[in-house]
Amino acid sequence: MSRCLVPGSFDPVTNGHMDIIRRAAALFDEVTVGVLHNPEKAGYFPVPKRVEMLEKACAGLKNVRIIAYGGLLARLTRETGIRVVVRGVRGVQDLESETAMARINGTLDPGLETVFLPAFPGFEQVSASMVRQILLFGGDPAAFVPPEVLEDIMAGFAK
Ligand code: PNS
């Protein structure tokens, strides 16, 4: 059975993330979406809320499960035995930082491969930080986030 990990902060989940998760779900038998977080950093949305929103957005994808993990990605892959990490790349800037991360992770967990999926047209500009900025300035992020979680995102921001 082929398995992969799609890691990220998902703070919050965006349409760009969903593009990558859907494509990973078509390529692998089982996809684990990992909300990787630094326990020392608060982030914007609480981790359980990020997991809940991903669960809603991925409800139609039967081979996708969501987990939260507060530690090194390479430790998670060692613990789970997952041998492939899938990351989306939006452009050359992403490619540079993602290549560095892939090399570090492959050194910490030898044999671990990182597969890059290029963002499809329309998703190159979408990022969670951009969504947070739209919210901060009172804008409407509806075009950039899954419709299933828009209400949660707006309610989370109101708090
Ligand atoms: O959605 P993001 O913020 O681009 O995701 C980045 C993430 C969470 C995948 C990355 O920061 C990560 O893997 N964090 C866990 C700690 C780790 O293993 N870092 C890489 C080695 S220094």
PDB file of C-alpha atoms and ligand atoms in Angstrom:
ATOM      1  CA  MET A   1       0.000   0.000   0.000  1.00  0.00           C
ATOM      2  CA  SER A   2       1.457   3.378  -0.980  1.00  0.00           C
ATOM      3  CA  ARG A   3       1.412   6.020   1.718  1.00  0.00           C
ATOM      4  CA  CYS A   4       2.459   9.651   1.913  1.00  0.00           C
ATOM      5  CA  LEU A   5       2.550  12.521   4.360  1.00  0.00           C
ATOM      6  CA  VAL A   6       1.314  15.984   3.384  1.00  0.00           C
ATOM      7  CA  PRO A   7       2.732  18.192   6.137  1.00  0.00           C
ATOM      8  CA  GLY A   8       2.037  21.847   6.812  1.00  0.00           C
ATOM      9  CA  SER A   9       0.949  24.458   9.301  1.00  0.00           C
ATOM     10  CA  PHE A  10      -2.531  24.739   7.751  1.00  0.00           C
ATOM     11  CA  ASP A  11      -3.147  27.956   9.661  1.00  0.00           C
ATOM     12  CA  PRO A  12      -5.753  27.927   8.095  1.00  0.00           C
ATOM     13  CA  VAL A  13      -6.292  25.388   5.283  1.00  0.00           C
ATOM     14  CA  THR A  14      -6.515  27.069   1.854  1.00  0.00           C
ATOM     15  CA  ASN A  15      -7.667  26.074  -1.631  1.00  0.00           C
ATOM     16  CA  GLY A  16      -3.977  25.713  -2.505  1.00  0.00           C
ATOM     17  CA  HIS A  17      -3.539  23.107   0.233  1.00  0.00           C
ATOM     18  CA  MET A  18      -6.673  21.303  -0.952  1.00  0.00           C
ATOM     19  CA  ASP A  19      -5.339  21.167  -4.523  1.00  0.00           C
ATOM     20  CA  ILE A  20      -2.217  19.373  -3.256  1.00  0.00           C
ATOM     21  CA  ILE A  21      -4.137  17.059  -0.857  1.00  0.00           C
ATOM     22  CA  ARG A  22      -6.583  16.023  -3.631  1.00  0.00           C
ATOM     23  CA  ARG A  23      -3.776  15.295  -6.050  1.00  0.00           C
ATOM     24  CA  ALA A  24      -1.836  13.340  -3.404  1.00  0.00           C
ATOM     25  CA  ALA A  25      -5.012  11.348  -2.677  1.00  0.00           C
ATOM     26  CA  ALA A  26      -5.188  10.371  -6.364  1.00  0.00           C
ATOM     27  CA  LEU A  27      -1.545   9.258  -6.387  1.00  0.00           C
ATOM     28  CA  PHE A  28      -1.309   7.352  -3.079  1.00  0.00           C
ATOM     29  CA  ASP A  29      -3.497   4.713  -1.410  1.00  0.00           C
ATOM     30  CA  GLU A  30      -3.351   6.506   1.936  1.00  0.00           C
ATOM     31  CA  VAL A  31      -2.636  10.165   2.638  1.00  0.00           C
ATOM     32  CA  THR A  32      -1.798  11.451   6.108  1.00  0.00           C
ATOM     33  CA  VAL A  33      -2.212  15.200   6.404  1.00  0.00           C
ATOM     34  CA  GLY A  34       0.003  16.313   9.284  1.00  0.00           C
ATOM     35  CA  VAL A  35      -0.641  19.578  11.086  1.00  0.00           C
ATOM     36  CA  LEU A  36       2.947  20.111  12.180  1.00  0.00           C
ATOM     37  CA  HIS A  37       3.301  22.788  14.787  1.00  0.00           C
ATOM     38  CA  ASN A  38       5.835  24.191  17.140  1.00  0.00           C
ATOM     39  CA  PRO A  39       4.351  23.789  20.673  1.00  0.00           C
ATOM     40  CA  GLU A  40       6.227  26.961  21.671  1.00  0.00           C
ATOM     41  CA  LYS A  41       4.473  29.060  19.023  1.00  0.00           C
ATOM     42  CA  ALA A  42       0.795  29.927  19.332  1.00  0.00           C
ATOM     43  CA  GLY A  43       0.072  30.295  15.609  1.00  0.00           C
ATOM     44  CA  TYR A  44      -3.182  31.921  14.610  1.00  0.00           C
ATOM     45  CA  PHE A  45      -5.876  29.236  14.762  1.00  0.00           C
ATOM     46  CA  PRO A  46      -5.585  26.705  17.630  1.00  0.00           C
ATOM     47  CA  VAL A  47      -4.216  23.375  16.391  1.00  0.00           C
ATOM     48  CA  PRO A  48      -7.432  21.398  17.205  1.00  0.00           C
ATOM     49  CA  LYS A  49      -9.388  23.950  15.138  1.00  0.00           C
ATOM     50  CA  ARG A  50      -6.977  23.549  12.212  1.00  0.00           C
ATOM     51  CA  VAL A  51      -7.467  19.773  12.394  1.00  0.00           C
ATOM     52  CA  GLU A  52     -11.249  20.191  12.575  1.00  0.00           C
ATOM     53  CA  MET A  53     -11.275  22.461   9.524  1.00  0.00           C
ATOM     54  CA  LEU A  54      -9.100  20.028   7.544  1.00  0.00           C
ATOM     55  CA  GLU A  55     -11.435  17.186   8.507  1.00  0.00           C
ATOM     56  CA  LYS A  56     -14.394  19.144   7.146  1.00  0.00           C
ATOM     57  CA  ALA A  57     -12.583  20.119   3.951  1.00  0.00           C
ATOM     58  CA  CYS A  58     -11.343  16.556   3.356  1.00  0.00           C
ATOM     59  CA  ALA A  59     -14.593  14.789   4.295  1.00  0.00           C
ATOM     60  CA  GLY A  60     -15.121  13.629   0.703  1.00  0.00           C
ATOM     61  CA  LEU A  61     -11.623  12.154   0.394  1.00  0.00           C
ATOM     62  CA  LYS A  62     -11.916   8.696   1.902  1.00  0.00           C
ATOM     63  CA  ASN A  63      -8.193   7.832   1.844  1.00  0.00           C
ATOM     64  CA  VAL A  64      -7.168  10.984   3.736  1.00  0.00           C
ATOM     65  CA  ARG A  65      -6.698  11.209   7.514  1.00  0.00           C
ATOM     66  CA  ILE A  66      -5.672  14.220   9.558  1.00  0.00           C
ATOM     67  CA  ILE A  67      -3.270  14.208  12.496  1.00  0.00           C
ATOM     68  CA  ALA A  68      -1.541  16.845  14.625  1.00  0.00           C
ATOM     69  CA  TYR A  69       2.135  16.520  15.536  1.00  0.00           C
ATOM     70  CA  GLY A  70       4.286  18.849  17.637  1.00  0.00           C
ATOM     71  CA  GLY A  71       7.768  17.860  16.585  1.00  0.00           C
ATOM     72  CA  LEU A  72      10.206  17.158  13.803  1.00  0.00           C
ATOM     73  CA  LEU A  73       8.775  15.942  10.533  1.00  0.00           C
ATOM     74  CA  ALA A  74      11.557  13.360  10.307  1.00  0.00           C
ATOM     75  CA  ARG A  75      10.551  11.925  13.676  1.00  0.00           C
ATOM     76  CA  LEU A  76       6.945  11.614  12.534  1.00  0.00           C
ATOM     77  CA  THR A  77       7.977   9.775   9.364  1.00  0.00           C
ATOM     78  CA  ARG A  78      10.221   7.461  11.386  1.00  0.00           C
ATOM     79  CA  GLU A  79       7.398   6.767  13.866  1.00  0.00           C
ATOM     80  CA  THR A  80       4.781   6.109  11.186  1.00  0.00           C
ATOM     81  CA  GLY A  81       7.051   4.441   8.630  1.00  0.00           C
ATOM     82  CA  ILE A  82       5.789   6.802   5.920  1.00  0.00           C
ATOM     83  CA  ARG A  83       8.513   7.043   3.238  1.00  0.00           C
ATOM     84  CA  VAL A  84       7.179   9.859   1.026  1.00  0.00           C
ATOM     85  CA  VAL A  85       6.486  13.499   1.833  1.00  0.00           C
ATOM     86  CA  VAL A  86       4.417  15.527  -0.636  1.00  0.00           C
ATOM     87  CA  ARG A  87       4.828  19.292  -0.779  1.00  0.00           C
ATOM     88  CA  GLY A  88       3.305  21.844  -3.132  1.00  0.00           C
ATOM     89  CA  VAL A  89       5.564  24.380  -4.824  1.00  0.00           C
ATOM     90  CA  ARG A  90       4.165  27.647  -6.120  1.00  0.00           C
ATOM     91  CA  GLY A  91       7.295  28.991  -7.777  1.00  0.00           C
ATOM     92  CA  VAL A  92      11.086  29.253  -7.654  1.00  0.00           C
ATOM     93  CA  GLN A  93      11.114  30.759  -4.176  1.00  0.00           C
ATOM     94  CA  ASP A  94       9.191  27.781  -2.793  1.00  0.00           C
ATOM     95  CA  LEU A  95      11.404  25.405  -4.736  1.00  0.00           C
ATOM     96  CA  GLU A  96      14.514  26.792  -3.093  1.00  0.00           C
ATOM     97  CA  SER A  97      13.248  26.582   0.498  1.00  0.00           C
ATOM     98  CA  GLU A  98      11.476  23.269  -0.110  1.00  0.00           C
ATOM     99  CA  THR A  99      14.631  21.725  -1.568  1.00  0.00           C
ATOM    100  CA  ALA A 100      16.567  22.739   1.544  1.00  0.00           C
ATOM    101  CA  MET A 101      13.874  21.256   3.785  1.00  0.00           C
ATOM    102  CA  ALA A 102      13.745  18.035   1.723  1.00  0.00           C
ATOM    103  CA  ARG A 103      17.521  17.622   2.089  1.00  0.00           C
ATOM    104  CA  ILE A 104      17.389  18.175   5.859  1.00  0.00           C
ATOM    105  CA  ASN A 105      14.515  15.743   6.266  1.00  0.00           C
ATOM    106  CA  GLY A 106      16.225  13.150   4.063  1.00  0.00           C
ATOM    107  CA  THR A 107      19.357  13.463   6.193  1.00  0.00           C
ATOM    108  CA  LEU A 108      17.462  13.114   9.475  1.00  0.00           C
ATOM    109  CA  ASP A 109      15.474  10.158   8.127  1.00  0.00           C
ATOM    110  CA  PRO A 110      17.581   8.426   5.451  1.00  0.00           C
ATOM    111  CA  GLY A 111      15.484   7.049   2.621  1.00  0.00           C
ATOM    112  CA  LEU A 112      12.724   9.556   3.115  1.00  0.00           C
ATOM    113  CA  GLU A 113      11.782  11.075  -0.256  1.00  0.00           C
ATOM    114  CA  THR A 114      10.087  14.407  -0.860  1.00  0.00           C
ATOM    115  CA  VAL A 115       7.906  14.747  -3.946  1.00  0.00           C
ATOM    116  CA  PHE A 116       7.037  18.230  -5.201  1.00  0.00           C
ATOM    117  CA  LEU A 117       3.739  18.943  -6.916  1.00  0.00           C
ATOM    118  CA  PRO A 118       3.617  22.213  -8.842  1.00  0.00           C
ATOM    119  CA  ALA A 119       0.673  24.409  -7.877  1.00  0.00           C
ATOM    120  CA  PHE A 120      -1.879  24.402 -10.667  1.00  0.00           C
ATOM    121  CA  PRO A 121      -2.819  27.725 -12.302  1.00  0.00           C
ATOM    122  CA  GLY A 122      -5.025  29.713  -9.972  1.00  0.00           C
ATOM    123  CA  PHE A 123      -3.326  28.442  -6.817  1.00  0.00           C
ATOM    124  CA  GLU A 124       0.123  29.996  -7.272  1.00  0.00           C
ATOM    125  CA  GLN A 125      -0.709  33.039  -5.168  1.00  0.00           C
ATOM    126  CA  VAL A 126      -2.737  31.363  -2.412  1.00  0.00           C
ATOM    127  CA  SER A 127      -1.117  31.150   1.014  1.00  0.00           C
ATOM    128  CA  ALA A 128      -2.362  30.870   4.585  1.00  0.00           C
ATOM    129  CA  SER A 129      -0.450  34.025   5.525  1.00  0.00           C
ATOM    130  CA  MET A 130      -2.248  35.921   2.759  1.00  0.00           C
ATOM    131  CA  VAL A 131      -5.596  34.637   4.053  1.00  0.00           C
ATOM    132  CA  ARG A 132      -4.680  35.799   7.593  1.00  0.00           C
ATOM    133  CA  GLN A 133      -3.770  39.228   6.237  1.00  0.00           C
ATOM    134  CA  ILE A 134      -7.070  39.520   4.361  1.00  0.00           C
ATOM    135  CA  LEU A 135      -8.870  38.676   7.617  1.00  0.00           C
ATOM    136  CA  LEU A 136      -6.772  41.144   9.596  1.00  0.00           C
ATOM    137  CA  PHE A 137      -7.802  43.986   7.314  1.00  0.00           C
ATOM    138  CA  GLY A 138     -11.466  43.016   7.253  1.00  0.00           C
ATOM    139  CA  GLY A 139     -11.499  41.483   3.763  1.00  0.00           C
ATOM    140  CA  ASP A 140     -13.372  38.442   2.484  1.00  0.00           C
ATOM    141  CA  PRO A 141     -11.148  35.344   2.029  1.00  0.00           C
ATOM    142  CA  ALA A 142     -13.944  33.269   0.388  1.00  0.00           C
ATOM    143  CA  ALA A 143     -12.090  32.952  -2.935  1.00  0.00           C
ATOM    144  CA  PHE A 144      -9.071  31.363  -1.265  1.00  0.00           C
ATOM    145  CA  VAL A 145     -10.437  28.887   1.297  1.00  0.00           C
ATOM    146  CA  PRO A 146     -12.636  25.760   1.049  1.00  0.00           C
ATOM    147  CA  PRO A 147     -16.318  26.749   1.329  1.00  0.00           C
ATOM    148  CA  GLU A 148     -16.839  24.113   4.065  1.00  0.00           C
ATOM    149  CA  VAL A 149     -14.610  26.049   6.471  1.00  0.00           C
ATOM    150  CA  LEU A 150     -15.330  29.678   5.583  1.00  0.00           C
ATOM    151  CA  GLU A 151     -17.705  30.109   8.528  1.00  0.00           C
ATOM    152  CA  ASP A 152     -15.188  28.611  10.985  1.00  0.00           C
ATOM    153  CA  ILE A 153     -12.475  30.883   9.661  1.00  0.00           C
ATOM    154  CA  MET A 154     -14.623  33.987  10.007  1.00  0.00           C
ATOM    155  CA  ALA A 155     -15.797  32.940  13.489  1.00  0.00           C
ATOM    156  CA  GLY A 156     -12.245  32.113  14.549  1.00  0.00           C
ATOM    157  CA  PHE A 157     -11.081  35.517  13.468  1.00  0.00           C
ATOM    158  CA  ALA A 158     -13.928  37.322  15.240  1.00  0.00           C
ATOM    159  CA  LYS A 159     -12.672  35.836  18.516  1.00  0.00           C
TER     160      LYS A 159
HETATM  161  O1  PNS B   1       2.639  25.135   5.810  1.00  0.00           O
HETATM  162  P1  PNS B   1       4.090  25.432   6.084  1.00  0.00           P
HETATM  163  O2  PNS B   1       4.214  26.457   7.179  1.00  0.00           O
HETATM  164  O3  PNS B   1       4.857  25.792   4.851  1.00  0.00           O
HETATM  165  O4  PNS B   1       4.710  24.042   6.646  1.00  0.00           O
HETATM  166  C1  PNS B   1       6.035  23.975   7.109  1.00  0.00           C
HETATM  167  C2  PNS B   1       6.238  22.682   7.922  1.00  0.00           C
HETATM  168  C3  PNS B   1       5.261  22.619   9.081  1.00  0.00           C
HETATM  169  C4  PNS B   1       6.030  21.489   7.017  1.00  0.00           C
HETATM  170  C5  PNS B   1       7.715  22.685   8.421  1.00  0.00           C
HETATM  171  O5  PNS B   1       7.980  23.866   9.128  1.00  0.00           O
HETATM  172  C6  PNS B   1       8.014  21.489   9.312  1.00  0.00           C
HETATM  173  O6  PNS B   1       8.228  20.407   8.822  1.00  0.00           O
HETATM  174  N1  PNS B   1       8.000  21.715  10.635  1.00  0.00           N
HETATM  175  C7  PNS B   1       8.325  20.697  11.620  1.00  0.00           C
HETATM  176  C8  PNS B   1       9.751  20.859  12.154  1.00  0.00           C
HETATM  177  C9  PNS B   1      10.744  20.290  11.163  1.00  0.00           C
HETATM  178  O7  PNS B   1      10.835  19.094  10.998  1.00  0.00           O
HETATM  179  N2  PNS B   1      11.466  21.172  10.434  1.00  0.00           N
HETATM  180  C10 PNS B   1      12.381  20.787   9.375  1.00  0.00           C
HETATM  181  C11 PNS B   1      13.757  20.484   9.858  1.00  0.00           C
HETATM  182  S1  PNS B   1      14.577  21.870  10.559  1.00  0.00           S
END
